[in-house]
Amino acid sequence: MKNDILHRLTAARPAHLDPERPTPSPVREEELATVMSRPRATRTARTTARPRRVGRALVPGLALATATAVAAVVITDTVPQKPGPAPSATSGSGSQVLLAAASHVEQQPAGSGTYWYVEEHLGSLYKIPGKNYTVAARTEYRYWAAAAKNKRWSQSLDLGARPATKADEAAWKADGSPTSWSMEGEETLTYAGKGEIEHDAPGGDGDSFKMGDLPLRVLATLPTDEQALRKRLFALVDKDYNGPKKVLDRIVVDTAIQLATTLPSTPALRAAAYRLLAAEPGVRSLGDVKDHTGRTGYAVALPNPYQPSPELRLIFDKSTGMPLGTETVATRDGDGMSKGERQSYTTITSMKWTETAPPFDTDTEDPGPILPPGEAPDPKPAR
């Protein structure tokens, strides 16, 4: 039986909306897009217990926050195989930039190992209430994938918040260099951070992945022609989910972004994902950029059809075509943000095959829900 997106939409409908009133089609599609970005399965009690954490930007697999203290590192542990001169990202369209990156990335060595390991840092930007500076709440995500066994592990760590820019740092120092910030309606951010948030091993209650995430065993069967890849991804999505074609098409794009960035794709498959994205309407070049660690790359913007959802920007290494990270940017004024303002960023600091196994084989212990004083937790359902 398919996972019915419309039923998920009903469960996720905001409380202020009257369920008896008909929902305009654009609103329904935007809500569907929100639902599709949520994990299929979550730790219910753990989600209840914890305040809202900084979430991953679009790429999970895309999940994937570093501040100025993080040094630039090499994306791959192998030397590029004569990729040729890097194209000028400023001289072509977004599609041309992606096609050039595809021609470079498909020349990279395939590599091998038992585990595919990705480490990325995510920063979500918060304007401090009543102050004139912004801090980046930083989270480190680590992922291991054993494609042969179709298993995944993950770990997240709170690295603490830091002023987002040098100007923010100067304003923070003028404010007395506080080490914690109470956010309106949010958790308290701290300079020191809380260390590990949680880790997840295969088979535990916390196994989760976004709608559109591919089973690892499927990767080896995917075609490396971009048109055939789009057709195959749509068939996989359509097999599993009910929903309007426009929503399913968006899941296909999100899945292609995962193939292009953090999934253990072969160089040929990664290049095919780039070419699939190059055919998306509205993709545009942003020219030469620097990621949050200062690494130089070129970037493209992928517009989100569900306005006012943020715009996703992908950053690539100029010589290898490998992904460096992502940014999300506000597409309208509101919610404390200005149009064009960066909302979050990820930087991929390691991505390679390795024989080093994950350092854990069980889930983080579930602390259970936070309850008012004197209130007992609900009994566990019988199994």
mmCIF file of C-alpha atoms in Angstrom:
data_model
loop_
_atom_site.group_PDB
_atom_site.id
_atom_site.type_symbol
_atom_site.label_atom_id
_atom_site.label_comp_id
_atom_site.label_asym_id
_atom_site.label_seq_id
_atom_site.Cartn_x
_atom_site.Cartn_y
_atom_site.Cartn_z
ATOM 1 C CA MET A 1 0.000 0.000 0.000
ATOM 2 C CA LYS A 2 1.279 3.456 -0.860
ATOM 3 C CA ASN A 3 2.161 6.014 1.778
ATOM 4 C CA ASP A 4 -0.697 8.439 1.241
ATOM 5 C CA ILE A 5 0.656 11.977 1.336
ATOM 6 C CA LEU A 6 -2.847 13.389 1.620
ATOM 7 C CA HIS A 7 -3.401 11.527 4.884
ATOM 8 C CA ARG A 8 -0.065 12.870 6.132
ATOM 9 C CA LEU A 9 -1.231 16.334 5.139
ATOM 10 C CA THR A 10 -4.433 15.947 7.159
ATOM 11 C CA ALA A 11 -2.438 14.962 10.239
ATOM 12 C CA ALA A 12 -0.010 17.835 9.766
ATOM 13 C CA ARG A 13 -2.548 20.589 9.054
ATOM 14 C CA PRO A 14 -1.896 23.708 11.156
ATOM 15 C CA ALA A 15 -4.321 24.061 14.062
ATOM 16 C CA HIS A 16 -5.532 27.483 12.960
ATOM 17 C CA LEU A 17 -6.988 26.063 9.746
ATOM 18 C CA ASP A 18 -10.616 24.952 9.826
ATOM 19 C CA PRO A 19 -10.672 21.330 8.598
ATOM 20 C CA GLU A 20 -14.218 21.830 7.269
ATOM 21 C CA ARG A 21 -13.178 24.624 4.937
ATOM 22 C CA PRO A 22 -11.936 23.729 1.448
ATOM 23 C CA THR A 23 -8.244 24.329 1.043
ATOM 24 C CA PRO A 24 -7.028 26.237 -2.034
ATOM 25 C CA SER A 25 -4.859 24.084 -4.288
ATOM 26 C CA PRO A 26 -1.673 26.193 -3.909
ATOM 27 C CA VAL A 27 -1.986 26.044 -0.114
ATOM 28 C CA ARG A 28 -2.527 22.296 -0.182
ATOM 29 C CA GLU A 29 0.519 21.794 -2.406
ATOM 30 C CA GLU A 30 2.685 23.963 -0.163
ATOM 31 C CA GLU A 31 1.585 21.959 2.872
ATOM 32 C CA LEU A 32 2.284 18.748 0.994
ATOM 33 C CA ALA A 33 5.791 19.979 0.267
ATOM 34 C CA THR A 34 6.264 20.663 3.986
ATOM 35 C CA VAL A 35 5.011 17.217 4.925
ATOM 36 C CA MET A 36 7.236 15.493 2.409
ATOM 37 C CA SER A 37 10.329 16.973 4.058
ATOM 38 C CA ARG A 38 9.483 15.364 7.393
ATOM 39 C CA PRO A 39 10.859 11.990 8.410
ATOM 40 C CA ARG A 40 8.705 8.943 7.739
ATOM 41 C CA ALA A 41 9.240 7.709 11.278
ATOM 42 C CA THR A 42 10.400 9.548 14.371
ATOM 43 C CA ARG A 43 10.888 8.931 18.023
ATOM 44 C CA THR A 44 7.534 10.269 19.189
ATOM 45 C CA ALA A 45 8.497 10.538 22.807
ATOM 46 C CA ARG A 46 11.861 12.045 22.013
ATOM 47 C CA THR A 47 10.317 14.624 19.730
ATOM 48 C CA THR A 48 7.935 15.545 22.537
ATOM 49 C CA ALA A 49 10.719 15.700 25.058
ATOM 50 C CA ARG A 50 13.044 18.041 23.244
ATOM 51 C CA PRO A 51 12.594 21.610 22.087
ATOM 52 C CA ARG A 52 12.935 22.276 18.402
ATOM 53 C CA ARG A 53 16.430 21.570 17.271
ATOM 54 C CA VAL A 54 18.117 23.150 14.328
ATOM 55 C CA GLY A 55 16.940 21.101 11.370
ATOM 56 C CA ARG A 56 18.879 20.013 8.336
ATOM 57 C CA ALA A 57 18.667 22.031 5.273
ATOM 58 C CA LEU A 58 17.137 20.303 2.234
ATOM 59 C CA VAL A 59 19.808 17.775 1.568
ATOM 60 C CA PRO A 60 19.649 14.940 3.913
ATOM 61 C CA GLY A 61 21.107 12.482 2.938
ATOM 62 C CA LEU A 62 20.770 16.112 1.943
ATOM 63 C CA ALA A 63 20.769 16.194 5.780
ATOM 64 C CA LEU A 64 23.443 18.540 5.963
ATOM 65 C CA ALA A 65 27.030 23.798 10.421
ATOM 66 C CA THR A 66 30.302 25.212 10.707
ATOM 67 C CA ALA A 67 31.473 28.585 11.934
ATOM 68 C CA THR A 68 34.761 30.405 11.549
ATOM 69 C CA ALA A 69 36.651 27.949 13.761
ATOM 70 C CA VAL A 70 36.210 25.100 11.285
ATOM 71 C CA ALA A 71 39.134 24.689 8.931
ATOM 72 C CA ALA A 72 38.673 24.034 5.243
ATOM 73 C CA VAL A 73 39.205 20.371 4.424
ATOM 74 C CA VAL A 74 39.402 18.382 1.232
ATOM 75 C CA ILE A 75 36.101 16.863 0.131
ATOM 76 C CA THR A 76 37.613 13.680 -1.271
ATOM 77 C CA ASP A 77 40.642 11.695 -0.214
ATOM 78 C CA THR A 78 41.758 11.187 -3.801
ATOM 79 C CA VAL A 79 43.376 13.481 -6.344
ATOM 80 C CA PRO A 80 41.182 14.630 -9.237
ATOM 81 C CA GLN A 81 41.962 12.811 -12.469
ATOM 82 C CA LYS A 82 42.797 15.612 -14.907
ATOM 83 C CA PRO A 83 39.496 17.445 -14.746
ATOM 84 C CA GLY A 84 40.772 20.165 -17.047
ATOM 85 C CA PRO A 85 40.430 23.897 -16.452
ATOM 86 C CA ALA A 86 37.489 24.927 -14.331
ATOM 87 C CA PRO A 87 34.772 26.720 -16.268
ATOM 88 C CA SER A 88 33.903 30.266 -15.367
ATOM 89 C CA ALA A 89 30.658 30.064 -13.443
ATOM 90 C CA THR A 90 29.999 33.695 -14.218
ATOM 91 C CA SER A 91 30.058 33.149 -17.981
ATOM 92 C CA GLY A 92 27.192 30.673 -18.232
ATOM 93 C CA SER A 93 23.693 29.953 -17.055
ATOM 94 C CA GLY A 94 22.872 27.841 -14.041
ATOM 95 C CA SER A 95 22.292 24.870 -16.334
ATOM 96 C CA GLN A 96 25.702 25.346 -17.948
ATOM 97 C CA VAL A 97 27.362 25.505 -14.533
ATOM 98 C CA LEU A 98 25.746 22.218 -13.496
ATOM 99 C CA LEU A 99 26.693 20.579 -16.796
ATOM 100 C CA ALA A 100 30.297 21.718 -16.356
ATOM 101 C CA ALA A 101 30.331 20.374 -12.779
ATOM 102 C CA ALA A 102 28.935 17.078 -14.101
ATOM 103 C CA SER A 103 31.753 16.763 -16.645
ATOM 104 C CA HIS A 104 34.277 17.254 -13.839
ATOM 105 C CA VAL A 105 32.696 15.064 -11.185
ATOM 106 C CA GLU A 106 32.281 12.045 -13.473
ATOM 107 C CA GLN A 107 36.083 11.976 -13.876
ATOM 108 C CA GLN A 108 36.665 11.502 -10.143
ATOM 109 C CA PRO A 109 37.814 8.100 -8.833
ATOM 110 C CA ALA A 110 34.952 5.904 -7.666
ATOM 111 C CA GLY A 111 36.645 4.782 -4.447
ATOM 112 C CA SER A 112 35.670 1.772 -2.367
ATOM 113 C CA GLY A 113 35.207 0.714 1.229
ATOM 114 C CA THR A 114 32.795 -0.865 3.674
ATOM 115 C CA TYR A 115 31.269 2.398 4.874
ATOM 116 C CA TRP A 116 30.413 5.632 3.114
ATOM 117 C CA TYR A 117 31.114 8.422 5.617
ATOM 118 C CA VAL A 118 29.841 12.005 5.444
ATOM 119 C CA GLU A 119 30.453 14.769 7.937
ATOM 120 C CA GLU A 120 28.701 18.077 7.500
ATOM 121 C CA HIS A 121 28.182 21.155 9.610
ATOM 122 C CA LEU A 122 24.935 23.053 9.622
ATOM 123 C CA GLY A 123 24.345 26.585 10.822
ATOM 124 C CA SER A 124 20.902 28.079 11.331
ATOM 125 C CA LEU A 125 20.945 31.837 11.690
ATOM 126 C CA TYR A 126 19.076 33.618 14.492
ATOM 127 C CA LYS A 127 18.730 37.344 15.025
ATOM 128 C CA ILE A 128 19.128 37.991 18.749
ATOM 129 C CA PRO A 129 15.985 39.701 20.074
ATOM 130 C CA GLY A 130 16.620 43.326 21.017
ATOM 131 C CA LYS A 131 20.205 43.236 19.700
ATOM 132 C CA ASN A 132 21.813 44.149 16.403
ATOM 133 C CA TYR A 133 23.633 40.936 15.667
ATOM 134 C CA THR A 134 22.983 37.402 14.437
ATOM 135 C CA VAL A 135 24.350 34.110 15.728
ATOM 136 C CA ALA A 136 24.706 30.788 13.948
ATOM 137 C CA ALA A 137 23.445 27.797 15.932
ATOM 138 C CA ARG A 138 25.887 25.108 14.782
ATOM 139 C CA THR A 139 25.230 21.390 14.554
ATOM 140 C CA GLU A 140 27.578 18.694 13.320
ATOM 141 C CA TYR A 141 26.063 15.697 11.554
ATOM 142 C CA ARG A 142 27.905 12.448 10.889
ATOM 143 C CA TYR A 143 26.534 9.708 8.656
ATOM 144 C CA TRP A 144 27.677 6.203 7.872
ATOM 145 C CA ALA A 145 26.122 4.040 5.167
ATOM 146 C CA ALA A 146 26.831 0.387 4.434
ATOM 147 C CA ALA A 147 25.299 0.158 0.993
ATOM 148 C CA ALA A 148 25.944 -3.579 0.681
ATOM 149 C CA LYS A 149 23.926 -4.175 3.861
ATOM 150 C CA ASN A 150 21.378 -1.389 3.240
ATOM 151 C CA LYS A 151 22.120 0.085 6.678
ATOM 152 C CA ARG A 152 22.614 3.646 7.931
ATOM 153 C CA TRP A 153 23.940 5.227 11.122
ATOM 154 C CA SER A 154 23.807 8.879 12.157
ATOM 155 C CA GLN A 155 25.033 11.130 14.938
ATOM 156 C CA SER A 156 24.359 14.794 15.712
ATOM 157 C CA LEU A 157 26.247 17.129 18.014
ATOM 158 C CA ASP A 158 25.411 20.620 19.276
ATOM 159 C CA LEU A 159 28.571 22.683 18.682
ATOM 160 C CA GLY A 160 27.209 25.844 20.260
ATOM 161 C CA ALA A 161 26.300 29.207 18.760
ATOM 162 C CA ARG A 162 28.724 31.807 17.409
ATOM 163 C CA PRO A 163 28.349 35.277 15.892
ATOM 164 C CA ALA A 164 27.564 34.717 12.225
ATOM 165 C CA THR A 165 29.954 37.281 10.703
ATOM 166 C CA LYS A 166 32.836 39.513 11.776
ATOM 167 C CA ALA A 167 30.408 42.420 12.047
ATOM 168 C CA ASP A 168 28.168 40.280 14.251
ATOM 169 C CA GLU A 169 31.176 39.344 16.361
ATOM 170 C CA ALA A 170 32.016 43.015 16.917
ATOM 171 C CA ALA A 171 28.420 43.741 17.967
ATOM 172 C CA TRP A 172 28.430 40.660 20.225
ATOM 173 C CA LYS A 173 31.593 41.874 21.963
ATOM 174 C CA ALA A 174 30.047 45.324 22.378
ATOM 175 C CA ASP A 175 27.110 43.535 24.041
ATOM 176 C CA GLY A 176 29.466 42.090 26.657
ATOM 177 C CA SER A 177 30.133 38.753 24.882
ATOM 178 C CA PRO A 178 27.176 36.854 26.375
ATOM 179 C CA THR A 179 27.395 33.050 26.339
ATOM 180 C CA SER A 180 23.678 32.259 26.114
ATOM 181 C CA TRP A 181 20.675 33.699 24.349
ATOM 182 C CA SER A 182 16.996 33.109 25.119
ATOM 183 C CA MET A 183 15.096 33.020 21.858
ATOM 184 C CA GLU A 184 11.437 33.992 21.622
ATOM 185 C CA GLY A 185 9.485 30.760 21.322
ATOM 186 C CA GLU A 186 12.704 28.777 20.861
ATOM 187 C CA GLU A 187 15.168 26.938 23.033
ATOM 188 C CA THR A 188 18.036 28.780 24.693
ATOM 189 C CA LEU A 189 21.153 28.929 22.542
ATOM 190 C CA THR A 190 24.507 28.591 24.268
ATOM 191 C CA TYR A 191 28.052 29.440 23.271
ATOM 192 C CA ALA A 192 29.419 26.189 24.667
ATOM 193 C CA GLY A 193 26.855 23.863 23.113
ATOM 194 C CA LYS A 194 25.482 20.665 24.629
ATOM 195 C CA GLY A 195 27.672 18.099 22.932
ATOM 196 C CA GLU A 196 26.013 15.028 21.479
ATOM 197 C CA ILE A 197 22.319 15.380 20.793
ATOM 198 C CA GLU A 198 21.668 11.801 19.774
ATOM 199 C CA HIS A 199 22.905 8.912 17.689
ATOM 200 C CA ASP A 200 20.934 6.360 15.723
ATOM 201 C CA ALA A 201 21.871 2.815 14.717
ATOM 202 C CA PRO A 202 20.019 0.462 12.343
ATOM 203 C CA GLY A 203 17.057 -1.357 13.803
ATOM 204 C CA GLY A 204 16.267 1.055 16.622
ATOM 205 C CA ASP A 205 13.086 2.992 17.287
ATOM 206 C CA GLY A 206 14.629 6.153 15.855
ATOM 207 C CA ASP A 207 15.211 4.914 12.310
ATOM 208 C CA SER A 208 14.050 7.758 10.106
ATOM 209 C CA PHE A 209 14.622 9.253 6.702
ATOM 210 C CA LYS A 210 12.888 11.813 4.558
ATOM 211 C CA MET A 211 10.234 10.959 2.038
ATOM 212 C CA GLY A 212 12.100 10.431 -1.209
ATOM 213 C CA ASP A 213 15.160 8.911 0.457
ATOM 214 C CA LEU A 214 16.291 5.923 -1.550
ATOM 215 C CA PRO A 215 17.047 2.504 -0.079
ATOM 216 C CA LEU A 216 20.804 2.133 -0.393
ATOM 217 C CA ARG A 217 20.447 -1.147 -2.262
ATOM 218 C CA VAL A 218 18.692 0.741 -5.096
ATOM 219 C CA LEU A 219 21.639 3.007 -5.880
ATOM 220 C CA ALA A 220 23.525 0.396 -7.888
ATOM 221 C CA THR A 221 20.484 -0.123 -10.135
ATOM 222 C CA LEU A 222 19.920 3.522 -11.078
ATOM 223 C CA PRO A 223 20.667 4.594 -14.673
ATOM 224 C CA THR A 224 23.372 7.164 -15.366
ATOM 225 C CA ASP A 225 21.523 8.894 -18.198
ATOM 226 C CA GLU A 226 19.732 11.910 -16.744
ATOM 227 C CA GLN A 227 16.457 11.376 -18.600
ATOM 228 C CA ALA A 228 16.342 7.687 -17.700
ATOM 229 C CA LEU A 229 17.261 8.606 -14.117
ATOM 230 C CA ARG A 230 14.379 11.071 -13.832
ATOM 231 C CA LYS A 231 11.976 8.470 -15.196
ATOM 232 C CA ARG A 232 13.227 5.800 -12.785
ATOM 233 C CA LEU A 233 13.120 8.099 -9.751
ATOM 234 C CA PHE A 234 9.574 9.148 -10.589
ATOM 235 C CA ALA A 235 8.551 5.496 -10.876
ATOM 236 C CA LEU A 236 10.057 4.760 -7.456
ATOM 237 C CA VAL A 237 8.331 7.769 -5.895
ATOM 238 C CA ASP A 238 5.002 7.055 -7.578
ATOM 239 C CA LYS A 239 5.152 3.451 -6.381
ATOM 240 C CA ASP A 240 5.481 4.499 -2.751
ATOM 241 C CA TYR A 241 3.430 7.687 -2.452
ATOM 242 C CA ASN A 242 0.069 9.095 -3.412
ATOM 243 C CA GLY A 243 -0.042 12.769 -4.310
ATOM 244 C CA PRO A 244 -0.373 15.284 -7.151
ATOM 245 C CA LYS A 245 2.219 14.958 -9.924
ATOM 246 C CA LYS A 246 3.651 18.364 -9.060
ATOM 247 C CA VAL A 247 4.439 17.166 -5.541
ATOM 248 C CA LEU A 248 5.885 13.869 -6.764
ATOM 249 C CA ASP A 249 8.057 15.783 -9.247
ATOM 250 C CA ARG A 250 9.397 17.828 -6.354
ATOM 251 C CA ILE A 251 10.257 14.657 -4.415
ATOM 252 C CA VAL A 252 12.158 13.500 -7.499
ATOM 253 C CA VAL A 253 14.153 16.761 -7.493
ATOM 254 C CA ASP A 254 14.865 16.464 -3.760
ATOM 255 C CA THR A 255 16.041 12.885 -4.283
ATOM 256 C CA ALA A 256 18.298 14.003 -7.137
ATOM 257 C CA ILE A 257 19.800 16.617 -4.818
ATOM 258 C CA GLN A 258 20.626 13.817 -2.369
ATOM 259 C CA LEU A 259 22.255 11.808 -5.146
ATOM 260 C CA ALA A 260 24.209 14.910 -6.161
ATOM 261 C CA THR A 261 25.428 15.674 -2.660
ATOM 262 C CA THR A 262 25.678 13.225 0.226
ATOM 263 C CA LEU A 263 24.504 9.786 -0.915
ATOM 264 C CA PRO A 264 27.201 7.226 -1.922
ATOM 265 C CA SER A 265 26.657 7.783 -5.617
ATOM 266 C CA THR A 266 29.198 6.664 -8.192
ATOM 267 C CA PRO A 267 30.825 9.522 -10.127
ATOM 268 C CA ALA A 268 28.637 8.665 -13.147
ATOM 269 C CA LEU A 269 25.443 8.649 -11.059
ATOM 270 C CA ARG A 270 26.368 11.907 -9.330
ATOM 271 C CA ALA A 271 26.983 13.489 -12.748
ATOM 272 C CA ALA A 272 23.594 12.240 -13.970
ATOM 273 C CA ALA A 273 21.944 13.864 -10.939
ATOM 274 C CA TYR A 274 23.693 17.151 -11.778
ATOM 275 C CA ARG A 275 22.384 16.936 -15.345
ATOM 276 C CA LEU A 276 18.882 16.156 -14.108
ATOM 277 C CA LEU A 277 18.990 19.296 -11.951
ATOM 278 C CA ALA A 278 20.378 21.317 -14.868
ATOM 279 C CA ALA A 279 17.123 20.682 -16.739
ATOM 280 C CA GLU A 280 15.005 22.188 -13.929
ATOM 281 C CA PRO A 281 13.278 25.442 -14.921
ATOM 282 C CA GLY A 282 14.583 28.576 -13.287
ATOM 283 C CA VAL A 283 17.997 27.240 -12.177
ATOM 284 C CA ARG A 284 20.478 30.100 -12.343
ATOM 285 C CA SER A 285 24.163 30.727 -11.816
ATOM 286 C CA LEU A 286 25.346 32.708 -8.789
ATOM 287 C CA GLY A 287 28.918 32.941 -10.027
ATOM 288 C CA ASP A 288 32.035 32.412 -7.958
ATOM 289 C CA VAL A 289 31.339 32.202 -4.226
ATOM 290 C CA LYS A 290 32.971 31.181 -0.966
ATOM 291 C CA ASP A 291 31.388 28.731 1.425
ATOM 292 C CA HIS A 292 31.270 29.328 5.167
ATOM 293 C CA THR A 293 34.778 27.911 5.665
ATOM 294 C CA GLY A 294 36.225 30.206 3.004
ATOM 295 C CA ARG A 295 36.604 27.571 0.285
ATOM 296 C CA THR A 296 36.106 28.970 -3.210
ATOM 297 C CA GLY A 297 33.533 27.356 -5.461
ATOM 298 C CA TYR A 298 30.750 28.165 -7.859
ATOM 299 C CA ALA A 299 27.084 28.073 -6.990
ATOM 300 C CA VAL A 300 23.672 27.659 -8.544
ATOM 301 C CA ALA A 301 20.227 28.491 -7.170
ATOM 302 C CA LEU A 302 17.293 26.092 -7.422
ATOM 303 C CA PRO A 303 13.992 27.950 -7.006
ATOM 304 C CA ASN A 304 11.384 26.307 -4.819
ATOM 305 C CA PRO A 305 7.974 26.124 -6.498
ATOM 306 C CA TYR A 306 6.257 26.389 -3.111
ATOM 307 C CA GLN A 307 6.622 30.079 -2.392
ATOM 308 C CA PRO A 308 7.391 31.520 0.077
ATOM 309 C CA SER A 309 9.632 28.526 0.823
ATOM 310 C CA PRO A 310 13.342 29.393 0.875
ATOM 311 C CA GLU A 311 15.543 29.104 -2.175
ATOM 312 C CA LEU A 312 18.197 26.375 -2.130
ATOM 313 C CA ARG A 313 21.714 27.143 -3.327
ATOM 314 C CA LEU A 314 24.262 24.426 -4.144
ATOM 315 C CA ILE A 315 28.004 25.133 -3.973
ATOM 316 C CA PHE A 316 30.550 23.048 -5.920
ATOM 317 C CA ASP A 317 34.329 22.745 -5.887
ATOM 318 C CA LYS A 318 35.695 24.544 -8.943
ATOM 319 C CA SER A 319 38.239 21.908 -9.962
ATOM 320 C CA THR A 320 36.513 18.607 -9.098
ATOM 321 C CA GLY A 321 32.818 19.473 -9.347
ATOM 322 C CA MET A 322 32.259 17.811 -5.968
ATOM 323 C CA PRO A 323 29.687 19.406 -3.618
ATOM 324 C CA LEU A 324 30.980 21.749 -0.917
ATOM 325 C CA GLY A 325 27.664 22.573 0.745
ATOM 326 C CA THR A 326 24.359 24.383 0.511
ATOM 327 C CA GLU A 327 22.618 27.564 1.610
ATOM 328 C CA THR A 328 18.970 28.450 2.037
ATOM 329 C CA VAL A 329 17.883 32.021 1.365
ATOM 330 C CA ALA A 330 14.630 33.801 2.233
ATOM 331 C CA THR A 331 12.385 34.570 -0.748
ATOM 332 C CA ARG A 332 10.232 37.160 1.027
ATOM 333 C CA ASP A 333 10.283 39.565 3.952
ATOM 334 C CA GLY A 334 8.784 38.271 7.191
ATOM 335 C CA ASP A 335 9.388 36.097 10.240
ATOM 336 C CA GLY A 336 12.322 38.288 11.195
ATOM 337 C CA MET A 337 14.049 37.763 7.839
ATOM 338 C CA SER A 338 14.498 39.972 4.795
ATOM 339 C CA LYS A 339 14.179 38.769 1.219
ATOM 340 C CA GLY A 340 17.549 37.528 -0.004
ATOM 341 C CA GLU A 341 18.855 36.981 3.525
ATOM 342 C CA ARG A 342 20.612 33.723 4.257
ATOM 343 C CA GLN A 343 18.658 31.467 6.650
ATOM 344 C CA SER A 344 20.987 28.497 7.000
ATOM 345 C CA TYR A 345 24.047 26.867 5.509
ATOM 346 C CA THR A 346 25.740 23.497 5.403
ATOM 347 C CA THR A 347 29.360 22.709 4.679
ATOM 348 C CA ILE A 348 30.489 19.199 3.827
ATOM 349 C CA THR A 349 33.768 18.720 5.673
ATOM 350 C CA SER A 350 34.384 15.043 4.895
ATOM 351 C CA MET A 351 32.923 12.629 2.362
ATOM 352 C CA LYS A 352 34.712 9.363 1.623
ATOM 353 C CA TRP A 353 34.750 5.574 1.720
ATOM 354 C CA THR A 354 36.302 4.100 4.840
ATOM 355 C CA GLU A 355 36.815 0.837 6.710
ATOM 356 C CA THR A 356 36.273 2.572 10.063
ATOM 357 C CA ALA A 357 32.974 1.408 11.560
ATOM 358 C CA PRO A 358 30.546 3.744 13.371
ATOM 359 C CA PRO A 359 31.502 4.093 17.076
ATOM 360 C CA PHE A 360 28.081 2.884 18.305
ATOM 361 C CA ASP A 361 25.637 0.094 17.485
ATOM 362 C CA THR A 362 22.594 1.150 19.531
ATOM 363 C CA ASP A 363 20.383 4.237 19.680
ATOM 364 C CA THR A 364 20.693 7.031 22.198
ATOM 365 C CA GLU A 365 18.544 6.205 25.203
ATOM 366 C CA ASP A 366 15.155 7.857 24.875
ATOM 367 C CA PRO A 367 14.673 10.292 27.801
ATOM 368 C CA GLY A 368 10.896 10.218 27.421
ATOM 369 C CA PRO A 369 8.547 13.200 27.322
ATOM 370 C CA ILE A 370 8.972 16.220 29.538
ATOM 371 C CA LEU A 371 5.976 16.291 31.906
ATOM 372 C CA PRO A 372 4.593 18.847 34.356
ATOM 373 C CA PRO A 373 5.415 18.181 38.029
ATOM 374 C CA GLY A 374 3.308 15.358 39.453
ATOM 375 C CA GLU A 375 2.088 14.078 36.074
ATOM 376 C CA ALA A 376 2.877 10.455 35.210
ATOM 377 C CA PRO A 377 3.840 9.378 31.692
ATOM 378 C CA ASP A 378 1.379 7.434 29.570
ATOM 379 C CA PRO A 379 1.832 3.664 29.785
ATOM 380 C CA LYS A 380 3.744 2.068 26.941
ATOM 381 C CA PRO A 381 1.519 0.311 24.408
ATOM 382 C CA ALA A 382 1.534 -3.461 24.563
ATOM 383 C CA ARG A 383 3.478 -5.231 21.811
#
